[in-house]
Structures are given as structure tokens and as C-alpha cells.
Coordinates of C-alpha atoms (C1' of nucleotides) in Angstrom, one line a residue:
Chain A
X993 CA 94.4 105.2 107.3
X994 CA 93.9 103.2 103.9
X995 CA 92.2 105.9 102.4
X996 CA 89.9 105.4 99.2
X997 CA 90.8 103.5 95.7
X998 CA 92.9 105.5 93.9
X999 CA 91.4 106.5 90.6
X1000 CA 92.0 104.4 87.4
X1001 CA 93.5 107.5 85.4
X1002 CA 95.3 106.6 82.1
X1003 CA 99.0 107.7 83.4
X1004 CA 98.6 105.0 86.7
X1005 CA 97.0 102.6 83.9
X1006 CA 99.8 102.8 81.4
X1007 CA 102.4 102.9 84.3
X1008 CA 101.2 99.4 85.9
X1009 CA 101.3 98.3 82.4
X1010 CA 104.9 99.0 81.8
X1011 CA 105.6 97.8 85.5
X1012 CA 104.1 94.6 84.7
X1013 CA 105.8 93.9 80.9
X1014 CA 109.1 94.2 82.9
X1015 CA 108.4 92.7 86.1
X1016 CA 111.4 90.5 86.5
X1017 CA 113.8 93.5 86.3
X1018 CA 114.0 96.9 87.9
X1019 CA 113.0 100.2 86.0
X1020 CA 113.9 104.0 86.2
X1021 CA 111.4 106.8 86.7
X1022 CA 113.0 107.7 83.1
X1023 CA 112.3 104.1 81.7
X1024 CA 108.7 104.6 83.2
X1025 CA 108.4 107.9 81.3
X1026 CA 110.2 107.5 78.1
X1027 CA 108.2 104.3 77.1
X1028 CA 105.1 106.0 77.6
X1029 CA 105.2 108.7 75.5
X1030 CA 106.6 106.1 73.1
X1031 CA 103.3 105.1 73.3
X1032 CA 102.4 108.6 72.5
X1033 CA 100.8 109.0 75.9
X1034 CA 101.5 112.7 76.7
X1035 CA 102.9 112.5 80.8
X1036 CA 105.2 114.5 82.8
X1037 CA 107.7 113.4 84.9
X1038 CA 106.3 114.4 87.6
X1039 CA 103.1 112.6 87.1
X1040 CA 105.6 109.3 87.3
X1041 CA 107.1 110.3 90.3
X1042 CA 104.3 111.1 92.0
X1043 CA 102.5 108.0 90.9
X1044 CA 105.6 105.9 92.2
X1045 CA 105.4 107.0 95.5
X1046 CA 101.8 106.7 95.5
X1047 CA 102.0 103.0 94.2
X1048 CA 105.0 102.3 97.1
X1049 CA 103.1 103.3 99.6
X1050 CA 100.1 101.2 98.8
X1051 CA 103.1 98.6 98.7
X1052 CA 102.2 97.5 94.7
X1053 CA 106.0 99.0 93.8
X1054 CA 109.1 97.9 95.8
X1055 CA 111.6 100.9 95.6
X1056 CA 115.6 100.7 95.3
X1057 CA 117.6 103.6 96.1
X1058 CA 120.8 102.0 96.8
X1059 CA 122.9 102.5 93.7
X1060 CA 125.4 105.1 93.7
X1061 CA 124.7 108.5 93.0
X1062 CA 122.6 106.5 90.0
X1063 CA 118.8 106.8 90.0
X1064 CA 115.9 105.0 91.8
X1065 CA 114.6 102.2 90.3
X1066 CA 111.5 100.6 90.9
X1067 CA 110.0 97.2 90.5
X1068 CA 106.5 95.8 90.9
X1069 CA 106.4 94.0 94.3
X1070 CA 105.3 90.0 93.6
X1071 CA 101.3 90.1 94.2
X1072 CA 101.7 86.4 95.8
X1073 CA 104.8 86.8 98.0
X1074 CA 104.9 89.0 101.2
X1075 CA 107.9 91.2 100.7
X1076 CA 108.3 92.6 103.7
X1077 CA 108.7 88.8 105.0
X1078 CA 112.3 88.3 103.0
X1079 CA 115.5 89.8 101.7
X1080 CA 115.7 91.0 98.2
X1081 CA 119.2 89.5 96.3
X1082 CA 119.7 92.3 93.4
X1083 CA 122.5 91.4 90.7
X1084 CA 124.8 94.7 89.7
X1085 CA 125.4 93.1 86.8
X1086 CA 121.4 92.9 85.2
X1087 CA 119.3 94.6 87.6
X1088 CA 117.2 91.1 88.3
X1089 CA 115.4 90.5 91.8
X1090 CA 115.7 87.4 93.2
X1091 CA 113.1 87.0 96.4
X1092 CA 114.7 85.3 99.0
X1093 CA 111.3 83.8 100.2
X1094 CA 112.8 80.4 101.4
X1095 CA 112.8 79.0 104.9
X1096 CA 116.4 80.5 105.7
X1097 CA 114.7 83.2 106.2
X1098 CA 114.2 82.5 109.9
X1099 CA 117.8 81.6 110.2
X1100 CA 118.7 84.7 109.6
X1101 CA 116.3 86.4 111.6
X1102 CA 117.5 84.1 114.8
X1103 CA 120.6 84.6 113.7
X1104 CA 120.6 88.4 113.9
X1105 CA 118.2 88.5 117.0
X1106 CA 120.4 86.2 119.2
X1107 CA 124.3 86.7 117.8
X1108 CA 123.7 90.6 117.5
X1109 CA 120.6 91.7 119.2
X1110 CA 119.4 92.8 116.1
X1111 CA 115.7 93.1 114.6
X1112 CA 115.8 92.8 110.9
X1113 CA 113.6 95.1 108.7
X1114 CA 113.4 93.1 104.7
X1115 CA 112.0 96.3 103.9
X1116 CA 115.2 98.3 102.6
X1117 CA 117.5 95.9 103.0
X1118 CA 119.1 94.8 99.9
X1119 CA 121.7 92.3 99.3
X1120 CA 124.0 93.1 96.1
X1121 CA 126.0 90.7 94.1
X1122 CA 126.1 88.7 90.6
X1123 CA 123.0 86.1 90.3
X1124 CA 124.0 82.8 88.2
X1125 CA 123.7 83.9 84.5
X1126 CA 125.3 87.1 84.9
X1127 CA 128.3 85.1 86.7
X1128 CA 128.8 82.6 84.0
X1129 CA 129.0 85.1 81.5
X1130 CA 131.9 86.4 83.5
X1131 CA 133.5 83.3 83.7
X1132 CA 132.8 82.6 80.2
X1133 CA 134.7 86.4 79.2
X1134 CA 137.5 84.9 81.6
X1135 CA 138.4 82.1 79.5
X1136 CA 138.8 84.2 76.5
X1137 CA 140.6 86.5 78.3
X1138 CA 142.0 85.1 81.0
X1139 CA 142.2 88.7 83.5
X1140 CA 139.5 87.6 86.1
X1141 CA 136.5 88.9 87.1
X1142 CA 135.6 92.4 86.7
X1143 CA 132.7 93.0 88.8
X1144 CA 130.8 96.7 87.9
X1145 CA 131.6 99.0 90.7
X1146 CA 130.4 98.3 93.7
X1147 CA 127.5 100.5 94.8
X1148 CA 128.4 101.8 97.9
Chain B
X236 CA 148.1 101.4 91.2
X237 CA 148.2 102.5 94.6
X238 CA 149.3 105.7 94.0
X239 CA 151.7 107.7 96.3
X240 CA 150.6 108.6 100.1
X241 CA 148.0 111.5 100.7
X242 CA 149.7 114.7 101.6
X243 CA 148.7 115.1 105.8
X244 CA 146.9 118.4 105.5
X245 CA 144.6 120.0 107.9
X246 CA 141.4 119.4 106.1
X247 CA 142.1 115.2 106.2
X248 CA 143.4 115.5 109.7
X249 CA 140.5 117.2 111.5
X250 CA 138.2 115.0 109.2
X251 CA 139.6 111.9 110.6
X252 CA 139.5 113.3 113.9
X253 CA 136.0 113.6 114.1
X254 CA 135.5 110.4 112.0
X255 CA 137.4 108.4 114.8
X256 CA 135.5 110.4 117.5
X257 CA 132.1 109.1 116.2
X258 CA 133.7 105.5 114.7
X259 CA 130.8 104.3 116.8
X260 CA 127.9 106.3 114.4
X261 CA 127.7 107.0 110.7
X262 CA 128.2 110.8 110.0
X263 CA 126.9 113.0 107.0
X264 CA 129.2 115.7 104.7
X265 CA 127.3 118.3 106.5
X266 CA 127.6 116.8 110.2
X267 CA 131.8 116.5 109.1
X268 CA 131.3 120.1 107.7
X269 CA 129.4 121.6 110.4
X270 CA 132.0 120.4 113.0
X271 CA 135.0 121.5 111.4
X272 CA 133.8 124.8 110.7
X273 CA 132.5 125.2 114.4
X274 CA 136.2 123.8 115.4
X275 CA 137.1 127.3 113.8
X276 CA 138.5 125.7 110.8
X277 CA 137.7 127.3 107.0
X278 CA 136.8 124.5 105.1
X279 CA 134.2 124.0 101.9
X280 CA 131.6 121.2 101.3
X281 CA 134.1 120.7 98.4
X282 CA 136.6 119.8 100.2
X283 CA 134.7 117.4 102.5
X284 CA 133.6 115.3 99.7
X285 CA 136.8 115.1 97.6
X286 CA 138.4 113.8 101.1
X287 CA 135.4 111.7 102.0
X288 CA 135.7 110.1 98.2
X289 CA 139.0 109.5 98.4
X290 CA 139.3 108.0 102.3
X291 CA 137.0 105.8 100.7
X292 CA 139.3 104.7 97.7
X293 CA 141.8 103.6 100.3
X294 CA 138.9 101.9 102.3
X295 CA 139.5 103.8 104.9
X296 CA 135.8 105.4 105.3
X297 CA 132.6 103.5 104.3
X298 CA 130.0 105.1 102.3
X299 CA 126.4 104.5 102.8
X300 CA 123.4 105.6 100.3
X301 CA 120.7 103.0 101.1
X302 CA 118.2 105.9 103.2
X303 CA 115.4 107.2 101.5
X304 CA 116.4 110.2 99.9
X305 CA 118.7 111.4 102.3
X306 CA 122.2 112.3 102.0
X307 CA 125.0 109.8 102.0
X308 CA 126.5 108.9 105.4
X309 CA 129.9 107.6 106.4
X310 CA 131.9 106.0 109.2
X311 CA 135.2 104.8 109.8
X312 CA 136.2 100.9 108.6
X313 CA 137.2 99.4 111.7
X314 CA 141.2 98.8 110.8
X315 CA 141.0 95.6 112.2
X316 CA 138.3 94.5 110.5
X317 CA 137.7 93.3 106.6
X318 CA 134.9 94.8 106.0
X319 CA 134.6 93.5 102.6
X320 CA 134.2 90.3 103.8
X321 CA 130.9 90.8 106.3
X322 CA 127.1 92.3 106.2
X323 CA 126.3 95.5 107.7
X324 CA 123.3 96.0 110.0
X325 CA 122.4 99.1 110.0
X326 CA 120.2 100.5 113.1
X327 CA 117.2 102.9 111.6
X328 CA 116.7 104.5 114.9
X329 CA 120.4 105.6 115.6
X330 CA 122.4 105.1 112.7
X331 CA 124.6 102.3 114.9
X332 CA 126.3 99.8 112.5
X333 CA 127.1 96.3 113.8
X334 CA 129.8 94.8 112.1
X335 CA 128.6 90.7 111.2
X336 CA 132.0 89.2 111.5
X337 CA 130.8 86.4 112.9
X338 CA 130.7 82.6 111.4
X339 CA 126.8 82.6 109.9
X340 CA 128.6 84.7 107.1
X341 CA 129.9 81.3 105.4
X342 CA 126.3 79.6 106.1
X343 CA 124.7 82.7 104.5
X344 CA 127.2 83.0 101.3
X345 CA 126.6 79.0 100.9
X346 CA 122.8 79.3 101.0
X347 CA 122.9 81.7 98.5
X348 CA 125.5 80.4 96.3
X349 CA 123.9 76.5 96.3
X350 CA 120.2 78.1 97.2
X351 CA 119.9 81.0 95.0
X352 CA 123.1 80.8 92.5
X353 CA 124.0 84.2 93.9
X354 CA 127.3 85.6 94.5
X355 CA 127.3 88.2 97.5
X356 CA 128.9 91.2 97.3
X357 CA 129.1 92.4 100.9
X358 CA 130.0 95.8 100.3
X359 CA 127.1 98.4 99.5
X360 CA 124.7 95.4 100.9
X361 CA 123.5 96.2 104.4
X362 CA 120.5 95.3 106.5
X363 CA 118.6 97.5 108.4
X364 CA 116.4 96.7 111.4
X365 CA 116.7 98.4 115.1
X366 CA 119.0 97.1 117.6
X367 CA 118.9 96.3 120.7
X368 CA 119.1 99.3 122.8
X369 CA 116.6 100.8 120.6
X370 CA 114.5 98.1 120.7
X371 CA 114.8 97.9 124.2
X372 CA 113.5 101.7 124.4
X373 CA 110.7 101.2 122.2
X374 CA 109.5 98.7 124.6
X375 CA 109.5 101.2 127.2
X376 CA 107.9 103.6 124.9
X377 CA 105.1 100.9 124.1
X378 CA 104.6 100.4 128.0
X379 CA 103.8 103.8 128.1
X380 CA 101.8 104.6 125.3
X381 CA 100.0 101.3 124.7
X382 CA 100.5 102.5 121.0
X383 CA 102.7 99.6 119.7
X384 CA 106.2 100.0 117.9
X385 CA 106.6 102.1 115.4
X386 CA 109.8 102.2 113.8
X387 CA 111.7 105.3 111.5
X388 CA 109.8 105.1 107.9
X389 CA 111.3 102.4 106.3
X390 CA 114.3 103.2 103.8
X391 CA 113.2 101.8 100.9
Chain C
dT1146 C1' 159.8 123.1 92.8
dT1147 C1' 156.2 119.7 91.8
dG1148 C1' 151.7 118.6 91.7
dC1149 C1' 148.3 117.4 95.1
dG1150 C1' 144.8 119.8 97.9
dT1151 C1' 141.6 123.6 98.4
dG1152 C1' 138.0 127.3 97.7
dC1153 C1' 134.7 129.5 95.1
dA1154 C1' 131.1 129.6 92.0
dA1155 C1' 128.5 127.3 89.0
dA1156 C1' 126.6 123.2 87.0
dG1157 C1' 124.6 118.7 87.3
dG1158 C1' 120.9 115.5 87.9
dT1159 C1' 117.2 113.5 90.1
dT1160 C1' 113.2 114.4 92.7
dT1161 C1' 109.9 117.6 94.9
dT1162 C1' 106.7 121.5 95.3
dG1163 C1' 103.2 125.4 94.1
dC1164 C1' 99.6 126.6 91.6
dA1165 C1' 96.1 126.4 88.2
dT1166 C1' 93.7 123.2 85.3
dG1167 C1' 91.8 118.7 84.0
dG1168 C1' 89.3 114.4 84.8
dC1169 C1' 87.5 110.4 87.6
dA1170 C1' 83.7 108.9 90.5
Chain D
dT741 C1' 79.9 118.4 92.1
dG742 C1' 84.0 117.2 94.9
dC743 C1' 88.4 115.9 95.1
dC744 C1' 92.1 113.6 93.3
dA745 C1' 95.3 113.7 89.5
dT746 C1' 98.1 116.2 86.2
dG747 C1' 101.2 119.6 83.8
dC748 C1' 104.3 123.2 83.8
dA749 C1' 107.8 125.7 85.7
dA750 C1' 110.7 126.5 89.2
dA751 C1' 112.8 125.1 93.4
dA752 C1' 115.2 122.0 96.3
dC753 C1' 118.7 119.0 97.3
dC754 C1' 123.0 116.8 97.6
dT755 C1' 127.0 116.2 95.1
dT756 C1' 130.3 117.1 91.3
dT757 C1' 133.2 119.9 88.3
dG758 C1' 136.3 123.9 86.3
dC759 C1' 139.6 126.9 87.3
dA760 C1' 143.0 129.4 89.7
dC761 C1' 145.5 129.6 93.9
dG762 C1' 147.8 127.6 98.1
dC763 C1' 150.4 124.5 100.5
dA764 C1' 152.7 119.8 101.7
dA765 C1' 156.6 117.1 100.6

DNA sequence: TTGCGTGCAAAGGTTTTGCATGGCA
DNA sequence: TGCCATGCAAAACCTTTGCACGCAA
């Protein structure tokens, strides 16, 4: 079932370097790609994509598909915190992942199992909105302009 | 703003018919498609998207992309329902969406707010997880197989 | 009559696949 | 040496767009 270590080939190397540089935000298959042949790394896309699925699988790369019509993007699953235990919060605004590892956690979960009969799955399940810094640059664009918030489109 | 109302023409009509007729399940372009060309009507995948986009300009239809790859799905916004103001749970096993209309969405919008600094955007956010009936099968299914659950591949 | 709605065909863009080659263990 | 990994090109896939025509109001 776990198969054997996946071999240590330059294009998984390079790719778990740029995943790590940018760990606090998410990244395209394009970001992935572009910044290493910056790096003069000769890679096809298809190497990335491939290497993606491999890395989600193994569960080293969380995967979010839930933009609109926009690309994936991908972003390297916290090495100390169990994902699959917690929600993901994602701004629209920045792209930055804030793990919902805290004890609410279980209040949701009781809350879904007894109100609605329902048995959540964190993996997948994404909750969109604006996190803090993003939202006080919106208020702070309000002031000077004074025509309310103007949240991106939602990505439904 | 708001535009003037849509013209009532066949296409809409029998799209909305089978929207209401499956209101209880989310429906792809093809599944729309497939049914109004078996109904006998001529009708292009055209068609059923520009209706499908615009039903959900006036909030009429929700639009999902959150599965893996797979195409978008839809269903009907319950009328009497502000959907905008609620979570989504999403059933892997049979697409069944349970609206969350329920109190716990002030305690969750406060925990993240004070908690996390985040601002929810309920629409596009959904959870996924199996409900009950589903559950209830895959118990049966576990009594019989002794294999444990295993749920639809995860979304992500 | 006006202009929104539709069909067809073709494009669009991301992601996947087939096949031969290259490279890690 | 034995596979896994890679590159290239092409396909697959859902969805969108351009343009001319049709139809609701």
C-alpha cells in the first residue's frame, strides 16, 4: 500500500524547495514551473503535475481546486499539524492558509454530527473569506474612498 | 444594476424544471443537457451554460467547483433560504447538500472572527463529509464486509 | 421592431496520457 | 540491471467565445 521511497530526482528536489520558500501561501502548477526554469532547471509541465499528485497523495502537498474556473494551487501540508484533523480558512484576497487546528474543532464536529447527522471530512473542505490583514487594508481603502468593501469575486 | 427580466424561453423553462425536480441533488451541464435533449428538446451545451451562469447571477442556481477535477455541479437556492448567509455540507457519496441555517453559524463566524481574525465568506465555502443515510449504509456495508468504511476519494 | 437568447463551430486553458528515453537505487 | 521519472506531443476535458440567426416581449 505505501509503496517504496520515491526517488530523490532533481525536479521533486527543486519542487519541495520552491514549496518550502513559499510555504505560508498557495502556489500554481505554473508558479512551480516558471521558477524553476528560472533557476535554469530544464522541466516540463508535466513533470510538475505529475510530481503534485504524487506529493498529495503521500499527503506532503495539500491541494485546492476550489477557485473558479482559475487553476489549482497547491501548498505544502504543515509537517507538525495533522490536516486531515481541521478545516483550512483560505483568504480570496492573498491566498494565505490559516489551519484551524484549535479545540473548536470538536464543536464543529458535534455540531454537524448531532444538528445535521453529518460526518465532516477537513480533507476538501475549505472555508473562503478575508483573513485580518487583508481586511484592514480594505477598511483602510474605505476611508479614503468611502464606497465599502469590495470583496474579489466570490469563488463559487 | 439589476437589469430587466429574463425573456421566459423554452431552454430556461425546461432547465428549471428539472432543476426544481432534483432541488434535493446537485446536477451537472451534462446531466441538465442530457435530460432536455432526451425530453425531445434541441438544445446546445452552449446554451446550458449561458443559462446556468446567468440563473446564478440572479442567485437563483448555486454553483459548485470544489470536486476533484470534475465538472461543476448545480442546484437550486432554496427561495426561502439566504444562502449567503449559511455553510454548505456537501455529501461525497450522493451529492445531498444540507443547508446549515441553523444558530452554530453566529458561534462559528465569532470563533473565527475573535479566534482566527477571519471574515467568512459562506458562499463558494462548503464542507464535505457523508450524511447520514449514507453513513448509515456504509455501516451495513462494513457489517458485511468486515472491510471498514471507505469513503468516495477525497475532493481535495 | 428591439435586442436578448440560441446554435454551431472553434478556441481556450489546465491537466492528463502514450510512448520512448533518461536516471536513481 | 530494474524500474521509476521525465520530456515531448498530442489528447482529453469542461467551459467559453464569435458570429449569424431566431424568437420573446
Amino acid at each position: 500500500m505505501a509503496g517504496r521511497e520515491p526517488y530523490r530526482t532533481k525536479a521533486r528536489t527543486e519542487m519541495m524547495r520552491y514549496l518550502e520558500e513559499n510555504r505560508l501561501r498557495t502556489v500554481s502548477a505554473e508558479d512551480i514551473l516558471q521558477d524553476l526554469q528560472k533557476s535554469g532547471l530544464r522541466i516540463s509541465a508535466t513533470t510538475v503535475y505529475r510530481n503534485l499528485e504524487k506529493l498529495c497523495q503521500e499527503h506532503i502537498v495539500m491541494k485546492f481546486v476550489a477557485e473558479k474556473g482559475e487553476k489549482a494551487v497547491y501548498q505544502l501540508e504543515h509537517a507538525e499539524k495533522q490536516c486531515k484533523e481541521h478545516l483550512h480558512l483560505k483568504c480570496l484576497k492573498c491566498g494565505t492558509v490559516i489551519h484551524m487546528d484549535c479545540g473548536f474543532m470538536e464543536e464543529v464536529e458535534s455540531h454537524l454530527k448531532e444538528g445535521h447527522g453529518f460526518t465532516l471530512q477537513c480533507e476538501g473542505s475549505v472555508l473562503y473569506g478575508v483573513c485580518e490583514t487583508c481586511a484592514k487594508q480594505n477598511n483602510e481603502e474605505e476611508k479614503q474612498k468611502e464606497t465599502g468593501l469590495h470583496f474579489k469575486k466570490n469563488p463559487v
